[in-house]
Tab-separated table of C-alpha atoms in Angstrom:
chain	number	residue	atom	x	y	z
A	1	MET	CA	58.068	6.558	80.650
A	2	LYS	CA	59.205	7.161	84.384
A	3	ASN	CA	62.811	7.267	82.909
A	4	PHE	CA	61.648	9.687	80.184
A	5	LEU	CA	60.083	12.188	83.045
A	6	THR	CA	63.178	11.815	85.143
A	7	ILE	CA	65.231	12.897	82.196
A	8	ILE	CA	62.664	15.839	81.442
A	9	LEU	CA	62.978	17.302	85.218
A	10	GLY	CA	66.893	16.852	85.241
A	11	ILE	CA	67.087	19.013	82.071
A	12	ALA	CA	64.706	21.539	83.452
A	13	CYS	CA	66.382	21.882	86.917
A	14	ILE	CA	69.651	22.476	84.859
A	15	ALA	CA	68.081	24.977	82.819
A	16	ILE	CA	66.830	26.749	85.775
A	17	LEU	CA	70.126	27.057	87.591
A	18	TYR	CA	72.114	28.314	84.701
A	19	TYR	CA	69.538	31.014	83.951
A	20	GLY	CA	69.729	31.934	87.781
A	21	HIS	CA	73.525	31.860	87.837
A	22	SER	CA	73.693	34.022	84.548
A	23	TYR	CA	71.139	36.366	85.840
A	24	TRP	CA	72.938	36.872	89.174
A	25	ASN	CA	76.478	37.355	87.246
A	26	GLN	CA	74.932	40.037	85.184
A	27	ARG	CA	73.760	42.163	88.449
A	28	ILE	CA	76.862	41.614	90.074
A	29	ALA	CA	78.753	43.269	87.089
A	30	SER	CA	75.933	45.752	86.419
A	31	ALA	CA	76.408	46.856	90.317
A	32	SER	CA	80.373	47.014	89.793
A	33	ASN	CA	79.945	49.591	86.984
A	34	THR	CA	77.564	52.098	88.777
A	35	THR	CA	78.779	55.606	89.254
A	36	PRO	CA	80.167	56.394	92.593
A	37	SER	CA	77.798	57.228	95.749
A	38	THR	CA	76.968	60.746	96.452
A	39	SER	CA	79.430	61.193	99.209
A	40	ASP	CA	82.333	59.829	97.079
A	41	HIS	CA	81.644	62.271	94.609
A	42	ALA	CA	81.048	65.021	96.811
A	43	LEU	CA	85.035	64.634	97.862
A	44	SER	CA	86.461	64.175	94.305
A	45	GLU	CA	84.341	66.820	92.129
A	46	VAL	CA	82.670	69.246	94.393
A	47	THR	CA	80.846	72.034	92.099
A	48	VAL	CA	78.331	74.600	93.087
A	49	LYS	CA	75.931	76.458	90.766
A	50	ASN	CA	76.839	80.301	90.897
A	51	ASP	CA	75.052	82.339	88.154
A	52	ASP	CA	75.080	80.753	85.219
A	53	SER	CA	78.196	78.602	85.320
A	54	ASP	CA	79.458	75.501	87.133
A	55	ILE	CA	82.543	76.431	89.435
A	56	ASP	CA	84.652	73.628	90.586
A	57	LEU	CA	85.438	74.816	94.052
A	58	LEU	CA	88.233	72.598	94.914
A	59	GLU	CA	90.139	73.817	91.448
A	60	LEU	CA	89.729	77.180	93.134
A	61	THR	CA	92.008	76.068	96.276
A	62	LYS	CA	95.238	75.331	94.634
A	63	ASN	CA	97.022	77.729	96.756
A	64	TRP	CA	95.660	76.907	99.916
A	65	PRO	CA	97.509	74.744	102.463
A	66	ASP	CA	97.000	70.928	101.656
A	67	SER	CA	95.332	70.257	104.917
A	68	SER	CA	93.130	73.416	104.612
A	69	VAL	CA	91.774	71.652	101.359
A	70	ASP	CA	91.455	68.471	102.863
A	71	LYS	CA	89.080	70.123	105.516
A	72	PHE	CA	87.209	72.165	102.999
A	73	LYS	CA	86.697	68.769	101.076
A	74	GLN	CA	85.366	67.431	104.554
A	75	THR	CA	83.163	70.642	105.667
A	76	LEU	CA	81.486	70.370	101.964
A	77	ASN	CA	80.839	66.704	102.261
A	78	GLU	CA	79.058	67.052	105.622
A	79	LYS	CA	77.441	70.273	104.219
A	80	LYS	CA	79.433	72.492	106.838
A	81	SER	CA	80.462	75.803	106.680
A	82	PHE	CA	84.533	76.112	106.405
A	83	LYS	CA	85.854	79.011	108.519
A	84	VAL	CA	88.218	81.633	106.946
A	85	LEU	CA	89.631	83.939	109.796
A	86	PHE	CA	91.867	86.875	108.948
A	87	VAL	CA	94.300	87.932	111.939
A	88	GLY	CA	96.685	90.940	112.132
A	89	SER	CA	97.112	94.327	112.843
A	90	THR	CA	94.433	97.126	111.974
A	91	SER	CA	96.368	97.538	108.531
A	92	ILE	CA	94.532	94.685	106.899
A	93	GLY	CA	91.234	96.506	107.737
A	94	SER	CA	88.130	96.033	109.818
A	95	GLU	CA	84.474	94.716	108.574
A	96	ASN	CA	84.034	98.222	107.054
A	97	SER	CA	87.334	99.351	105.736
A	98	GLY	CA	90.418	98.161	104.266
A	99	VAL	CA	91.227	95.145	102.322
A	100	PHE	CA	89.167	92.957	104.411
A	101	PRO	CA	85.220	93.969	103.393
A	102	VAL	CA	86.094	93.435	99.649
A	103	VAL	CA	87.622	90.209	100.186
A	104	LYS	CA	85.098	88.900	102.606
A	105	LYS	CA	82.482	89.778	99.697
A	106	LYS	CA	84.334	88.097	96.885
A	107	LEU	CA	85.033	85.014	98.885
A	108	ILE	CA	81.514	84.492	99.822
A	109	GLU	CA	80.074	85.129	96.498
A	110	THR	CA	82.830	82.486	94.970
A	111	PHE	CA	82.515	79.691	97.339
A	112	GLY	CA	79.011	80.292	98.428
A	113	GLU	CA	77.584	81.802	101.840
A	114	LYS	CA	76.768	78.126	102.933
A	115	ASN	CA	79.913	76.545	102.302
A	116	ILE	CA	82.378	79.417	103.756
A	117	GLN	CA	82.482	82.164	106.440
A	118	VAL	CA	84.941	84.836	106.527
A	119	GLU	CA	85.471	87.042	109.602
A	120	VAL	CA	88.443	89.281	110.919
A	121	LYS	CA	90.309	90.005	114.213
A	122	THR	CA	92.683	92.797	114.303
A	123	PHE	CA	94.702	94.358	117.161
A	124	ASN	CA	96.452	97.861	117.713
A	125	SER	CA	99.674	96.029	119.232
A	126	THR	CA	102.914	94.320	118.573
A	127	SER	CA	103.255	90.406	118.532
A	128	THR	CA	104.745	90.590	122.234
A	129	GLN	CA	101.715	92.610	123.442
A	130	PHE	CA	99.681	90.376	121.782
A	131	ILE	CA	100.869	87.359	123.411
A	132	ASN	CA	101.366	89.007	126.851
A	133	LYS	CA	97.816	89.804	126.634
A	134	LYS	CA	97.180	85.938	125.615
A	135	GLU	CA	95.062	87.270	122.548
A	136	GLN	CA	95.854	83.945	120.875
A	137	GLU	CA	93.649	82.000	123.345
A	138	ASP	CA	90.649	84.462	121.962
A	139	ILE	CA	91.900	83.435	118.320
A	140	ALA	CA	91.692	80.020	119.237
A	141	ALA	CA	88.268	80.195	120.466
A	142	GLU	CA	86.955	81.409	116.857
A	143	LYS	CA	87.905	77.843	115.811
A	144	ALA	CA	88.710	78.809	112.581
A	145	ASP	CA	89.784	75.970	109.927
A	146	LEU	CA	92.277	78.724	108.099
A	147	ILE	CA	93.486	81.707	109.514
A	148	VAL	CA	95.637	84.182	107.280
A	149	LEU	CA	97.734	85.764	109.861
A	150	GLU	CA	99.509	89.192	109.200
A	151	PRO	CA	102.049	88.705	112.032
A	152	PHE	CA	102.328	92.342	113.184
A	153	ILE	CA	105.536	92.824	111.533
A	154	LEU	CA	105.031	96.681	110.464
A	155	MET	CA	103.765	97.251	114.158
A	156	ASN	CA	106.982	95.176	115.134
A	157	ASN	CA	109.218	97.420	112.984
A	158	GLY	CA	111.720	99.379	115.387
A	159	VAL	CA	110.298	98.050	118.419
A	160	VAL	CA	110.076	94.002	118.038
A	161	LEU	CA	113.700	92.368	116.718
A	162	ILE	CA	112.894	90.305	113.931
A	163	GLY	CA	113.765	87.168	115.594
A	164	ASP	CA	111.487	87.698	118.456
A	165	THR	CA	108.767	88.452	115.812
A	166	LEU	CA	109.672	85.083	114.323
A	167	GLU	CA	109.341	83.257	117.743
A	168	ASN	CA	106.042	85.289	118.613
A	169	THR	CA	104.920	84.028	115.364
A	170	THR	CA	105.850	80.629	115.825
A	171	LYS	CA	103.981	80.707	119.639
A	172	ILE	CA	100.757	82.271	118.251
A	173	MET	CA	100.283	79.390	115.776
A	174	ASP	CA	101.438	76.792	118.302
A	175	ASP	CA	99.294	77.807	120.814
A	176	ILE	CA	96.109	77.881	118.414
A	177	THR	CA	96.699	74.592	116.920
A	178	ALA	CA	97.393	73.109	120.601
A	179	LYS	CA	93.467	73.657	120.999
A	180	ASN	CA	92.442	73.242	117.363
A	181	PRO	CA	95.022	70.663	115.809
A	182	GLU	CA	93.307	71.139	112.078
A	183	THR	CA	93.498	74.789	112.046
A	184	SER	CA	95.758	75.770	109.263
A	185	PHE	CA	97.746	79.143	108.447
A	186	ILE	CA	98.669	81.347	105.671
A	187	LEU	CA	101.389	84.077	106.663
A	188	GLN	CA	101.241	87.493	104.704
A	189	PRO	CA	103.347	90.751	105.466
A	190	SER	CA	101.371	94.015	106.077
A	191	TYR	CA	101.849	96.746	103.395
A	192	PRO	CA	105.370	98.154	102.219
A	193	LEU	CA	106.784	101.616	102.817
A	194	TYR	CA	108.281	103.881	100.524
A	195	LYS	CA	112.299	103.852	100.623
A	196	ALA	CA	112.471	101.861	104.201
A	197	LYS	CA	115.437	100.190	104.988
A	198	ILE	CA	115.334	97.412	107.822
A	199	TYR	CA	111.595	96.647	107.166
A	200	PRO	CA	112.052	95.088	103.592
A	201	LYS	CA	114.669	92.733	105.346
A	202	GLN	CA	112.426	91.779	108.062
A	203	VAL	CA	109.721	90.735	105.453
A	204	GLU	CA	112.283	89.004	103.611
A	205	GLU	CA	113.080	87.211	106.604
A	206	LEU	CA	109.494	86.460	107.128
A	207	LYS	CA	109.013	84.912	103.735
A	208	LYS	CA	112.309	82.749	104.645
A	209	PHE	CA	110.631	81.527	107.879
A	210	ALA	CA	107.425	80.527	105.991
A	211	ILE	CA	109.320	78.575	103.471
A	212	GLU	CA	111.811	76.684	105.891
A	213	ASN	CA	108.825	75.768	108.227
A	214	ASP	CA	106.446	74.780	105.323
A	215	ILE	CA	103.965	77.494	105.973
A	216	THR	CA	102.015	78.876	102.947
A	217	TYR	CA	103.170	82.409	102.414
A	218	LEU	CA	100.937	85.067	100.314
A	219	ASP	CA	103.674	87.246	98.897
A	220	HIS	CA	101.404	90.404	97.768
A	221	TRP	CA	104.486	92.517	97.780
A	222	SER	CA	105.538	91.098	94.282
A	223	ALA	CA	102.114	93.078	92.971
A	224	TRP	CA	103.114	96.486	94.388
A	225	PRO	CA	105.444	98.866	92.250
A	226	ASP	CA	109.051	99.150	93.735
A	227	PRO	CA	108.820	100.737	97.278
A	228	ASN	CA	111.982	102.411	96.469
A	229	THR	CA	110.477	104.557	93.522
A	230	GLU	CA	108.068	107.451	93.644
A	231	ALA	CA	105.315	105.023	92.013
A	232	ILE	CA	104.607	103.842	95.310
A	233	LYS	CA	103.411	106.749	96.903
A	234	ASP	CA	100.207	106.644	95.126
A	235	TYR	CA	99.360	103.544	96.921
A	236	LEU	CA	99.903	104.950	100.129
A	237	LEU	CA	98.751	107.538	102.340
A	238	PRO	CA	101.090	110.718	102.771
A	239	ASP	CA	102.119	109.887	106.288
A	240	GLN	CA	102.485	106.055	105.310
A	241	SER	CA	100.300	105.055	108.147
A	242	ALA	CA	98.018	102.944	105.770
A	243	PRO	CA	97.509	102.181	102.227
A	244	SER	CA	95.536	104.436	99.913
A	245	ASP	CA	92.291	103.412	98.609
A	246	LYS	CA	94.613	102.551	95.481
A	247	GLY	CA	96.767	100.429	97.585
A	248	TYR	CA	93.799	98.874	99.327
A	249	GLU	CA	92.569	97.818	95.906
A	250	LEU	CA	95.702	96.316	94.917
A	251	TRP	CA	96.265	94.664	98.279
A	252	SER	CA	92.826	92.823	98.318
A	253	GLU	CA	93.142	91.882	94.711
A	254	SER	CA	96.452	90.168	95.314
A	255	ILE	CA	94.702	88.219	98.227
A	256	LEU	CA	91.668	87.182	96.304
A	257	LYS	CA	94.016	86.095	93.174
A	258	PHE	CA	95.977	83.748	95.717
A	259	LEU	CA	92.844	82.488	97.523
A	260	ILE	CA	90.864	81.737	94.538
A	261	SER	CA	93.179	80.254	92.047
A	262	LYS	CA	91.501	80.442	88.495
A	263	SER	CA	92.821	79.122	85.113
A	264	GLY	CA	96.202	78.070	86.698
A	265	SER	CA	97.066	81.434	88.043
A	266	GLU	CA	99.056	81.167	91.150
């Protein structure tokens, strides 16, 4: 009888051990198939509810510098605001005029006011004057994540040689990143002029400079009418001191198409 009870207890112990082992194997397998944590998901597929549709914010940043996209992922994950700063001559506008107000409004509507800040700093100066006044220090103090820089190329026309313009552009970016290593840049030219001779060549040099130095370039000139034709006049004021309303509309649309990439647009 004693031996029989011992056998029964042994069988019971084996059954308990087997059941326990199977149970924990199932728990481990189940855990390995669970969905990623909220933080992992936030980095890979960030979406935001805007009106009645889900917008994948990261899909909209295809044209941004890679480092800006990475920083944007980080700020979204940390529920912080990503700061975009437009810098350049007064041709890009102010808070209330030019291309900037339209661009700011649309960027905030698209990305969400909790996710993005959009600001502007303009200067009525050449790039040399800008550097001599150490204005880049004030720009660095803004601690922007992304700077869209119009490097005073039209203001420099006839005053500052293109070689000096490019050197000044490099110094501006270097001085800013020395204080804010995570700041990225997009370069864009100012607006085109009717039948200009030297200015288009300078803009082409700026584009070449950006490509050679792996700096993102916003080529909005491709959207304007041929500057050597009468058609461009509708997009400029009579004295060419600034774009017309039609010109500002075209320019702002080009910037937005670039910064908000939709349906595979580039």
